[in-house]
C-alpha positions as protocol buffer text, in pm:
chain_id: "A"
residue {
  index: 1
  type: UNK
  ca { x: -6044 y: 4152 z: -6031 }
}
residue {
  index: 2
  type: UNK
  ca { x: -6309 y: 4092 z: -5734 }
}
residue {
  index: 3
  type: UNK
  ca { x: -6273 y: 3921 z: -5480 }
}
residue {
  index: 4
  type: UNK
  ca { x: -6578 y: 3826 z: -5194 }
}
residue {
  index: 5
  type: UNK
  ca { x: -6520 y: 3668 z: -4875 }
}
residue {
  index: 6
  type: UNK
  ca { x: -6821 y: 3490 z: -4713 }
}
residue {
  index: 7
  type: UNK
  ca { x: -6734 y: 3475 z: -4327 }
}
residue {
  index: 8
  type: UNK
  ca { x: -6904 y: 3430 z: -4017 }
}
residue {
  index: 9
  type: UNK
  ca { x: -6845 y: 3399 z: -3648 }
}
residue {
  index: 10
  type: UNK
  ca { x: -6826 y: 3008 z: -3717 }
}
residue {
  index: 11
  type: UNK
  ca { x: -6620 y: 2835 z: -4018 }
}
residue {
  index: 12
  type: UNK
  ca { x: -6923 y: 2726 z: -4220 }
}
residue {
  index: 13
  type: UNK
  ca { x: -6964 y: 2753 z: -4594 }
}
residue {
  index: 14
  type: UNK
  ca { x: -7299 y: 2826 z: -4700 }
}
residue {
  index: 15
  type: UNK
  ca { x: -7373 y: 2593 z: -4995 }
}
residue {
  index: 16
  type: UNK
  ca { x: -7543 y: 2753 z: -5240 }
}
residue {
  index: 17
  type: UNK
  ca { x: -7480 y: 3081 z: -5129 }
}
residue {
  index: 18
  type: UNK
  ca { x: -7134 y: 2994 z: -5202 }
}
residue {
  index: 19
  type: UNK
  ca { x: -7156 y: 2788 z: -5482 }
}
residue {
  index: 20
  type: UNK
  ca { x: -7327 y: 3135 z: -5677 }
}
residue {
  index: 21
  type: UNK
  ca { x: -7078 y: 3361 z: -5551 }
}
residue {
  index: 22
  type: UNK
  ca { x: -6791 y: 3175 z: -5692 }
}
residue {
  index: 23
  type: UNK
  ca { x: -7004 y: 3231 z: -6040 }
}
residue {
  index: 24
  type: UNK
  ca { x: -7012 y: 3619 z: -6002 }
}
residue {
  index: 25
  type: UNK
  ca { x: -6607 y: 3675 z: -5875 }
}
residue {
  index: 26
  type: UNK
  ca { x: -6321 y: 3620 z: -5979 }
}
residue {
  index: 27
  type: UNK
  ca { x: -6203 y: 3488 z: -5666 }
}
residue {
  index: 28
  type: UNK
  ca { x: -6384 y: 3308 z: -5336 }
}
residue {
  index: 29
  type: UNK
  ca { x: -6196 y: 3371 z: -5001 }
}
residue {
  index: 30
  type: UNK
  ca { x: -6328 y: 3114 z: -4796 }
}
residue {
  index: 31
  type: UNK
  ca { x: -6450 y: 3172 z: -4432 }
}
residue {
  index: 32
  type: UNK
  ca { x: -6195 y: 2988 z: -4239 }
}
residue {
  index: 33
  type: UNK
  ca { x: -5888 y: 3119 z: -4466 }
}
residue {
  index: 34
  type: UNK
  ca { x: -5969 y: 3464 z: -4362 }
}
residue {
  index: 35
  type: UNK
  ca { x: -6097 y: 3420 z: -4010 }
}
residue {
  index: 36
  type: UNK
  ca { x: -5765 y: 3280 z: -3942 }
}
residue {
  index: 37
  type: UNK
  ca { x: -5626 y: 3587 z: -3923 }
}
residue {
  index: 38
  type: UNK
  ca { x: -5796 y: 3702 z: -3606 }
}
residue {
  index: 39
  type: UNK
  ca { x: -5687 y: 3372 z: -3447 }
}
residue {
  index: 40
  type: UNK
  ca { x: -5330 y: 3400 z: -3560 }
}
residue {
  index: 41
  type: UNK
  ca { x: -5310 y: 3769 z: -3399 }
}
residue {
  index: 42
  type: UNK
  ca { x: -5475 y: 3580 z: -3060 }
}
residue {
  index: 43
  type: UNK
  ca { x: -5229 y: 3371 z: -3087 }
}
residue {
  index: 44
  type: UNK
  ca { x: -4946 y: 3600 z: -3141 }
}
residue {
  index: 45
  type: UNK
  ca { x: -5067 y: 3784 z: -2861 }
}
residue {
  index: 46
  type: UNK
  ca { x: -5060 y: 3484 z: -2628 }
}
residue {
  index: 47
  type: UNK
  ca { x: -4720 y: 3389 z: -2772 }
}
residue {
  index: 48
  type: UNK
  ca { x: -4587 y: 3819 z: -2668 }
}
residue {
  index: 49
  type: UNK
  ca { x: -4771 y: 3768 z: -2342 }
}
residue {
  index: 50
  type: UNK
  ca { x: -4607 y: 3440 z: -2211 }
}
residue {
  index: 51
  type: UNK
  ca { x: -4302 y: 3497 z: -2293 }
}
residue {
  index: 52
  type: UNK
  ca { x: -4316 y: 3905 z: -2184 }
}
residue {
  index: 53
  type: UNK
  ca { x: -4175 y: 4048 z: -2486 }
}
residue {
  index: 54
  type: UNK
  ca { x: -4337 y: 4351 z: -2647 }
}
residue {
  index: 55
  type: UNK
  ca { x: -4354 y: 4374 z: -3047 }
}
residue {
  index: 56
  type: UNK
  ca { x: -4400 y: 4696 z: -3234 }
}
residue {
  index: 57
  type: UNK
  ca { x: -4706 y: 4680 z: -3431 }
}
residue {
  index: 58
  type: UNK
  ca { x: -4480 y: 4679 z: -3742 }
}
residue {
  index: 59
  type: UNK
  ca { x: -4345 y: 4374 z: -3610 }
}
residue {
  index: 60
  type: UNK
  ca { x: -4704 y: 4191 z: -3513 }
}
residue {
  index: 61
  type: UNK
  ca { x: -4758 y: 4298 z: -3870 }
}
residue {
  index: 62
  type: UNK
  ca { x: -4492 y: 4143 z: -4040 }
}
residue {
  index: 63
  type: UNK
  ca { x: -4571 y: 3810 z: -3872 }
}
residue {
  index: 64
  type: UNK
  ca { x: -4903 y: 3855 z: -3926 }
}
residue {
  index: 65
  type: UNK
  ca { x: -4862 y: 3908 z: -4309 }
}
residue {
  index: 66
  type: UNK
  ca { x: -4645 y: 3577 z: -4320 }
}
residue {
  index: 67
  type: UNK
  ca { x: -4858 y: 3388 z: -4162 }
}
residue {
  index: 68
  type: UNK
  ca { x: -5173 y: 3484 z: -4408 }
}
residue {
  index: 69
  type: UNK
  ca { x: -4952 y: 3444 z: -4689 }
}
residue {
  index: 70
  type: UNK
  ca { x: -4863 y: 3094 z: -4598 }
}
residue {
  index: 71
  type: UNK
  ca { x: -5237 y: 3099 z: -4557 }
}
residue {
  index: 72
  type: UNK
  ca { x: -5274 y: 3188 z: -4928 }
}
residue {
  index: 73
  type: UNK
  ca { x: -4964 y: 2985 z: -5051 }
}
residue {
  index: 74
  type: UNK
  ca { x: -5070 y: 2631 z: -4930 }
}
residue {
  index: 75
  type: UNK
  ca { x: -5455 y: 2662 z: -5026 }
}
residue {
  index: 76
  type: UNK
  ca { x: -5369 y: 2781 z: -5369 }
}
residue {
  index: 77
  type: UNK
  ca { x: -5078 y: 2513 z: -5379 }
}
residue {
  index: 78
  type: UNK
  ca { x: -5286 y: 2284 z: -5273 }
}
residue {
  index: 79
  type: UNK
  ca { x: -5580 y: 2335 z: -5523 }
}
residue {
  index: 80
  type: UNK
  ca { x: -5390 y: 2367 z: -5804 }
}
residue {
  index: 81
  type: UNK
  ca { x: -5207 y: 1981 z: -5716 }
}
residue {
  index: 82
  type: UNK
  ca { x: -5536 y: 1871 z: -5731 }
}
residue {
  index: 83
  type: UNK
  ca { x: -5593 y: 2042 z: -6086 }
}
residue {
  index: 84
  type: UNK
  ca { x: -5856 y: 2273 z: -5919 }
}
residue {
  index: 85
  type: UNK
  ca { x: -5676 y: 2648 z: -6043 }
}
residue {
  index: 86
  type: UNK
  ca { x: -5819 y: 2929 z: -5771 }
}
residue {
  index: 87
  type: UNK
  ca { x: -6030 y: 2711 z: -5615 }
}
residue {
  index: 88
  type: UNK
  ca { x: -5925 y: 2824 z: -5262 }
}
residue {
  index: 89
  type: UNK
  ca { x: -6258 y: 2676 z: -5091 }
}
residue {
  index: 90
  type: UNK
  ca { x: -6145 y: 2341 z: -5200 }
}
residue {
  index: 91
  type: UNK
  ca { x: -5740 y: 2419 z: -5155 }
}
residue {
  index: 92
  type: UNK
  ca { x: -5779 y: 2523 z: -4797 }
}
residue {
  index: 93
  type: UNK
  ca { x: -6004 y: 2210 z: -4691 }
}
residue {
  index: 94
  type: UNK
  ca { x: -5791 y: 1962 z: -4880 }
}
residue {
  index: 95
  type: UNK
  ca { x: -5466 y: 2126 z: -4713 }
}
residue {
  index: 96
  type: UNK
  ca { x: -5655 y: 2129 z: -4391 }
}
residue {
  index: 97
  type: UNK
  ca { x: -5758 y: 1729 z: -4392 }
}
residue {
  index: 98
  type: UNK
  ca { x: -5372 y: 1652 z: -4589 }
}
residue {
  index: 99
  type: UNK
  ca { x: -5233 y: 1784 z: -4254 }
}
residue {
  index: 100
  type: UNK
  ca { x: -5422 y: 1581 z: -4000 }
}
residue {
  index: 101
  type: UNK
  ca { x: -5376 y: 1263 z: -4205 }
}
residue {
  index: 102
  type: UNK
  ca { x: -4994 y: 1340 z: -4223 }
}
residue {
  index: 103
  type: UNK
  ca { x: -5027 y: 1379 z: -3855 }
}
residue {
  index: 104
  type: UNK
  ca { x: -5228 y: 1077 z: -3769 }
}
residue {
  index: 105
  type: UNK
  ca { x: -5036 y: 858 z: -3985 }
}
residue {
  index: 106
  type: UNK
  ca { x: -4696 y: 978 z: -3853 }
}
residue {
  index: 107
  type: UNK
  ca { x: -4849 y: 898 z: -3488 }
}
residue {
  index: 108
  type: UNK
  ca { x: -4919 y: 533 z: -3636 }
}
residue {
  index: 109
  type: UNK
  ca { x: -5308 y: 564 z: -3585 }
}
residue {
  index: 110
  type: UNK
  ca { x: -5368 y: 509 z: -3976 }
}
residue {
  index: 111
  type: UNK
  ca { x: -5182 y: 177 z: -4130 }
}
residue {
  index: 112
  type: UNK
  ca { x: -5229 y: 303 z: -4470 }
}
């Protein structure tokens, strides 16, 4: 099995770049599902820090690893409900923009 990841210091896809990749492995990672983990340990730092608690690094681990399989989980989930199998580019955006519509219509901002 091979898997590529495509990432950056910004969340951009690179078109084509992308769209060739996906021909040559098995499975695409895309940029934003795996620079997420760096921002979820920033943010479990900043979550240790304000509340003064110290975690092990087993323990930053084990939240870390649930929060990149729940990562994983929803864009696969979500690809495959829109009959897109391992398409975790598409999974990951669509999750992404299902969320903020949830949110914005649950605020009452969207009337449809």
């Amino acid at each position: 099995c091979t898997l590529f990841n495509l990432s950056s210091g910004i969340n951009a896809e690179y078109g084509e770049a992308v769209d060739y990749l996906k021909t040559k492995v098995d499975i695409y990672i895309p940029a934003k599902a795996a620079n997420a983990g760096g921002v979820a340990t920033s943010a479990l730092e900043m979550a240790q820090n304000s509340a003064r608690l110290f975690w092990t690094s087993e323990e930053v681990d084990e939240k870390l690893n649930g929060i990149m399989t729940n990562i994983f989980a929803t864009a696969y989930k979500t690809a495959q409900d829109f009959d897109r199998p391992w398409d975790l580019q598409f999974g990951a955006n669509a999750a992404g923009f299902l969320k903020v519509y949830k949110a914005y219509k649950a605020m009452g901002y969207l009337k449809f």
